[in-house]
Amino acid sequence: MTVLKIVKMGDPALAVKSLPVTDFNDETLQTQIADMIDTMRHYQGVGLAAPQIGLSRQIVVLEVAQNARYPQADSIELDVLINPRIIDYSTQTEAGWEGCLSLPGLRGHVTRSGSISYQAFNRTGEPVTQTVYGFHARIIQHEVDHLNGVLYPQRLANLQDFGFEDSLPAFSKQTLL
Ligand code: NI
């Protein structure tokens, strides 16, 4: 098990577009994926993108299983998305609280599409197309943003809906996400 250091907001590695994975037989790819899963679980994240471990590669891991940081969320099986592309966004949107392991202790209220369709490759290089909803769609939008060098504060409509989770009245009273 390898838990890597998480790169925090302000680091230039989080502000650039990641490079696509081109060789699925590259042994370092599987090691990097395994390390990302270990790191996400260790820090109780629901998702992690490669730039967050300082790696410029289009790799995302996600999993929701009784997560203490998101106690109301439905569980989502461990998934690995390589070179993901969001191909359709619902016009229907949902506002919800987001956090990010690269901004520890902070939360922001972000409006995202309520459902999305995406194409990606799985960890063995097979293509996958899927439509996901709600929190699952939110996680993938957040993680694909990371691959494009975008952090959730750039998506905030109102900076008053951004702050420390132990100090935001609206966050502490929320019942959903
Ligand atoms: Ni994040």
mmCIF file of C-alpha atoms in Angstrom, residues 1-172:
data_model
loop_
_atom_site.group_PDB
_atom_site.id
_atom_site.type_symbol
_atom_site.label_atom_id
_atom_site.label_comp_id
_atom_site.label_asym_id
_atom_site.label_seq_id
_atom_site.Cartn_x
_atom_site.Cartn_y
_atom_site.Cartn_z
ATOM 1 C CA MET A 1 0.000 0.000 0.000
ATOM 2 C CA THR A 2 1.353 3.372 -1.047
ATOM 3 C CA VAL A 3 -0.161 6.604 0.160
ATOM 4 C CA LEU A 4 1.139 9.546 -1.819
ATOM 5 C CA LYS A 5 1.334 13.190 -0.876
ATOM 6 C CA ILE A 6 -1.587 15.245 -2.181
ATOM 7 C CA VAL A 7 -0.767 18.369 -4.128
ATOM 8 C CA LYS A 8 -2.644 21.407 -2.789
ATOM 9 C CA MET A 9 -4.272 24.388 -4.471
ATOM 10 C CA GLY A 10 -1.661 26.896 -5.541
ATOM 11 C CA ASP A 11 0.651 24.244 -6.949
ATOM 12 C CA PRO A 12 1.032 24.795 -10.707
ATOM 13 C CA ALA A 13 0.543 21.023 -11.287
ATOM 14 C CA LEU A 14 -3.176 21.530 -10.551
ATOM 15 C CA ALA A 15 -3.585 24.297 -13.115
ATOM 16 C CA VAL A 16 -2.535 22.559 -16.339
ATOM 17 C CA LYS A 17 -4.173 20.081 -18.702
ATOM 18 C CA SER A 18 -3.069 16.487 -18.138
ATOM 19 C CA LEU A 19 -1.580 14.343 -20.875
ATOM 20 C CA PRO A 20 -3.643 11.437 -22.228
ATOM 21 C CA VAL A 21 -2.614 7.855 -21.529
ATOM 22 C CA THR A 22 -1.430 6.261 -24.782
ATOM 23 C CA ASP A 23 0.105 2.968 -23.653
ATOM 24 C CA PHE A 24 -2.173 0.714 -21.621
ATOM 25 C CA ASN A 25 0.545 -1.949 -21.343
ATOM 26 C CA ASP A 26 2.863 0.423 -19.526
ATOM 27 C CA GLU A 27 3.514 -1.253 -16.157
ATOM 28 C CA THR A 28 3.849 2.075 -14.385
ATOM 29 C CA LEU A 29 0.223 2.820 -15.326
ATOM 30 C CA GLN A 30 -1.097 0.005 -13.101
ATOM 31 C CA THR A 31 1.177 1.050 -10.241
ATOM 32 C CA GLN A 32 0.013 4.648 -10.544
ATOM 33 C CA ILE A 33 -3.652 3.558 -10.517
ATOM 34 C CA ALA A 34 -3.105 1.337 -7.441
ATOM 35 C CA ASP A 35 -1.302 4.167 -5.635
ATOM 36 C CA MET A 36 -4.118 6.592 -6.485
ATOM 37 C CA ILE A 37 -6.711 4.166 -5.055
ATOM 38 C CA ASP A 38 -4.673 3.718 -1.850
ATOM 39 C CA THR A 39 -4.267 7.486 -1.537
ATOM 40 C CA MET A 40 -7.959 8.254 -2.150
ATOM 41 C CA ARG A 41 -9.038 5.697 0.456
ATOM 42 C CA HIS A 42 -6.454 6.812 3.011
ATOM 43 C CA TYR A 43 -7.673 10.418 2.871
ATOM 44 C CA GLN A 44 -11.366 9.406 2.620
ATOM 45 C CA GLY A 45 -11.843 11.037 -0.743
ATOM 46 C CA VAL A 46 -14.674 10.025 -3.067
ATOM 47 C CA GLY A 47 -12.518 10.727 -6.106
ATOM 48 C CA LEU A 48 -8.942 11.540 -7.029
ATOM 49 C CA ALA A 49 -7.394 12.798 -10.262
ATOM 50 C CA ALA A 50 -3.759 12.172 -11.219
ATOM 51 C CA PRO A 51 -2.736 15.876 -11.057
ATOM 52 C CA GLN A 52 -3.527 15.701 -7.332
ATOM 53 C CA ILE A 53 -0.545 13.409 -6.874
ATOM 54 C CA GLY A 54 1.524 15.627 -9.152
ATOM 55 C CA LEU A 55 1.112 13.349 -12.164
ATOM 56 C CA SER A 56 0.177 14.798 -15.556
ATOM 57 C CA ARG A 57 -1.906 11.896 -16.822
ATOM 58 C CA GLN A 58 -5.624 11.625 -17.592
ATOM 59 C CA ILE A 59 -6.467 9.149 -14.824
ATOM 60 C CA VAL A 60 -9.353 9.400 -12.343
ATOM 61 C CA VAL A 61 -10.315 7.003 -9.571
ATOM 62 C CA LEU A 62 -13.581 7.191 -7.632
ATOM 63 C CA GLU A 63 -15.407 5.230 -4.966
ATOM 64 C CA VAL A 64 -18.110 5.990 -2.443
ATOM 65 C CA ALA A 65 -18.411 3.469 0.372
ATOM 66 C CA GLN A 66 -19.730 4.759 3.699
ATOM 67 C CA ASN A 67 -17.696 7.909 3.353
ATOM 68 C CA ALA A 68 -17.334 9.954 6.543
ATOM 69 C CA ARG A 69 -16.717 13.129 4.541
ATOM 70 C CA TYR A 70 -19.966 12.601 2.557
ATOM 71 C CA PRO A 71 -22.205 10.603 4.941
ATOM 72 C CA GLN A 72 -25.443 11.014 2.940
ATOM 73 C CA ALA A 73 -24.043 9.826 -0.364
ATOM 74 C CA ASP A 74 -25.163 6.555 -1.957
ATOM 75 C CA SER A 75 -22.364 4.089 -2.488
ATOM 76 C CA ILE A 76 -20.553 3.907 -5.817
ATOM 77 C CA GLU A 77 -18.313 0.978 -6.728
ATOM 78 C CA LEU A 78 -14.623 1.576 -7.228
ATOM 79 C CA ASP A 79 -14.061 2.815 -10.759
ATOM 80 C CA VAL A 80 -11.041 3.869 -12.826
ATOM 81 C CA LEU A 81 -11.511 6.280 -15.745
ATOM 82 C CA ILE A 82 -8.704 6.858 -18.210
ATOM 83 C CA ASN A 83 -8.827 9.671 -20.787
ATOM 84 C CA PRO A 84 -12.444 10.472 -19.810
ATOM 85 C CA ARG A 85 -14.514 12.761 -22.035
ATOM 86 C CA ILE A 86 -17.898 14.117 -21.015
ATOM 87 C CA ILE A 87 -19.985 13.879 -24.179
ATOM 88 C CA ASP A 88 -23.343 15.101 -22.880
ATOM 89 C CA TYR A 89 -24.449 17.353 -20.025
ATOM 90 C CA SER A 90 -28.066 17.580 -18.862
ATOM 91 C CA THR A 91 -29.513 21.079 -18.955
ATOM 92 C CA GLN A 92 -31.073 20.261 -15.588
ATOM 93 C CA THR A 93 -28.646 21.310 -12.857
ATOM 94 C CA GLU A 94 -28.201 20.649 -9.161
ATOM 95 C CA ALA A 95 -26.415 22.709 -6.537
ATOM 96 C CA GLY A 96 -24.450 20.794 -3.924
ATOM 97 C CA TRP A 97 -21.557 21.095 -1.502
ATOM 98 C CA GLU A 98 -18.171 19.921 -2.742
ATOM 99 C CA GLY A 99 -14.871 19.405 -1.084
ATOM 100 C CA CYS A 100 -11.507 18.484 -2.532
ATOM 101 C CA LEU A 101 -8.472 16.771 -1.035
ATOM 102 C CA SER A 102 -6.376 19.541 -2.603
ATOM 103 C CA LEU A 103 -8.287 22.135 -0.513
ATOM 104 C CA PRO A 104 -8.426 20.447 2.894
ATOM 105 C CA GLY A 105 -11.104 21.706 5.292
ATOM 106 C CA LEU A 106 -12.905 23.819 2.691
ATOM 107 C CA ARG A 107 -16.281 23.410 1.024
ATOM 108 C CA GLY A 108 -18.065 25.234 -1.756
ATOM 109 C CA HIS A 109 -21.603 25.174 -3.097
ATOM 110 C CA VAL A 110 -21.302 24.338 -6.792
ATOM 111 C CA THR A 111 -23.949 24.010 -9.494
ATOM 112 C CA ARG A 112 -23.354 21.088 -11.870
ATOM 113 C CA SER A 113 -25.351 19.180 -14.450
ATOM 114 C CA GLY A 114 -27.632 16.638 -12.779
ATOM 115 C CA SER A 115 -26.631 13.936 -15.238
ATOM 116 C CA ILE A 116 -23.824 13.432 -17.724
ATOM 117 C CA SER A 117 -22.723 10.868 -20.281
ATOM 118 C CA TYR A 118 -19.061 10.098 -20.646
ATOM 119 C CA GLN A 119 -16.647 7.980 -22.614
ATOM 120 C CA ALA A 120 -13.480 6.648 -21.038
ATOM 121 C CA PHE A 121 -11.182 3.642 -20.994
ATOM 122 C CA ASN A 122 -11.064 1.286 -18.032
ATOM 123 C CA ARG A 123 -7.808 0.232 -16.424
ATOM 124 C CA THR A 124 -7.219 -2.509 -18.989
ATOM 125 C CA GLY A 125 -7.837 -0.170 -21.923
ATOM 126 C CA GLU A 126 -11.382 -1.197 -22.864
ATOM 127 C CA PRO A 127 -13.697 1.634 -23.925
ATOM 128 C CA VAL A 128 -16.652 2.433 -21.678
ATOM 129 C CA THR A 129 -19.648 4.707 -22.293
ATOM 130 C CA GLN A 130 -21.936 5.476 -19.384
ATOM 131 C CA THR A 131 -24.629 7.881 -18.194
ATOM 132 C CA VAL A 132 -24.571 8.760 -14.502
ATOM 133 C CA TYR A 133 -26.721 10.894 -12.234
ATOM 134 C CA GLY A 134 -26.634 13.045 -9.123
ATOM 135 C CA PHE A 135 -23.571 12.755 -6.888
ATOM 136 C CA HIS A 136 -21.940 10.299 -9.292
ATOM 137 C CA ALA A 137 -22.265 12.876 -12.095
ATOM 138 C CA ARG A 138 -20.946 15.573 -9.747
ATOM 139 C CA ILE A 139 -17.831 13.562 -8.875
ATOM 140 C CA ILE A 140 -16.978 12.919 -12.520
ATOM 141 C CA GLN A 141 -17.502 16.579 -13.481
ATOM 142 C CA HIS A 142 -15.241 17.598 -10.567
ATOM 143 C CA GLU A 143 -12.530 15.074 -11.487
ATOM 144 C CA VAL A 144 -12.599 15.825 -15.225
ATOM 145 C CA ASP A 145 -12.185 19.489 -14.260
ATOM 146 C CA HIS A 146 -8.959 18.467 -12.458
ATOM 147 C CA LEU A 147 -7.669 16.911 -15.700
ATOM 148 C CA ASN A 148 -8.302 20.270 -17.391
ATOM 149 C CA GLY A 149 -6.538 22.260 -14.673
ATOM 150 C CA VAL A 150 -9.761 23.544 -13.091
ATOM 151 C CA LEU A 151 -10.540 23.500 -9.352
ATOM 152 C CA TYR A 152 -14.063 23.812 -7.920
ATOM 153 C CA PRO A 153 -13.618 27.389 -6.578
ATOM 154 C CA GLN A 154 -13.508 28.427 -10.254
ATOM 155 C CA ARG A 155 -17.065 27.033 -10.563
ATOM 156 C CA LEU A 156 -18.543 28.958 -7.637
ATOM 157 C CA ALA A 157 -21.422 31.294 -8.495
ATOM 158 C CA ASN A 158 -21.125 33.072 -5.153
ATOM 159 C CA LEU A 159 -17.944 33.338 -3.097
ATOM 160 C CA GLN A 160 -20.068 33.574 0.065
ATOM 161 C CA ASP A 161 -20.849 29.888 -0.519
ATOM 162 C CA PHE A 162 -17.190 28.991 0.047
ATOM 163 C CA GLY A 163 -15.349 28.542 3.325
ATOM 164 C CA PHE A 164 -14.169 26.232 6.052
ATOM 165 C CA GLU A 165 -16.509 23.338 6.730
ATOM 166 C CA ASP A 166 -16.477 23.945 10.489
ATOM 167 C CA SER A 167 -17.458 27.608 9.970
ATOM 168 C CA LEU A 168 -19.997 27.632 7.133
ATOM 169 C CA PRO A 169 -23.506 27.838 8.658
ATOM 170 C CA ALA A 170 -25.177 26.642 5.463
ATOM 171 C CA PHE A 171 -22.864 23.623 5.204
ATOM 172 C CA SER A 172 -23.232 22.543 8.824
#
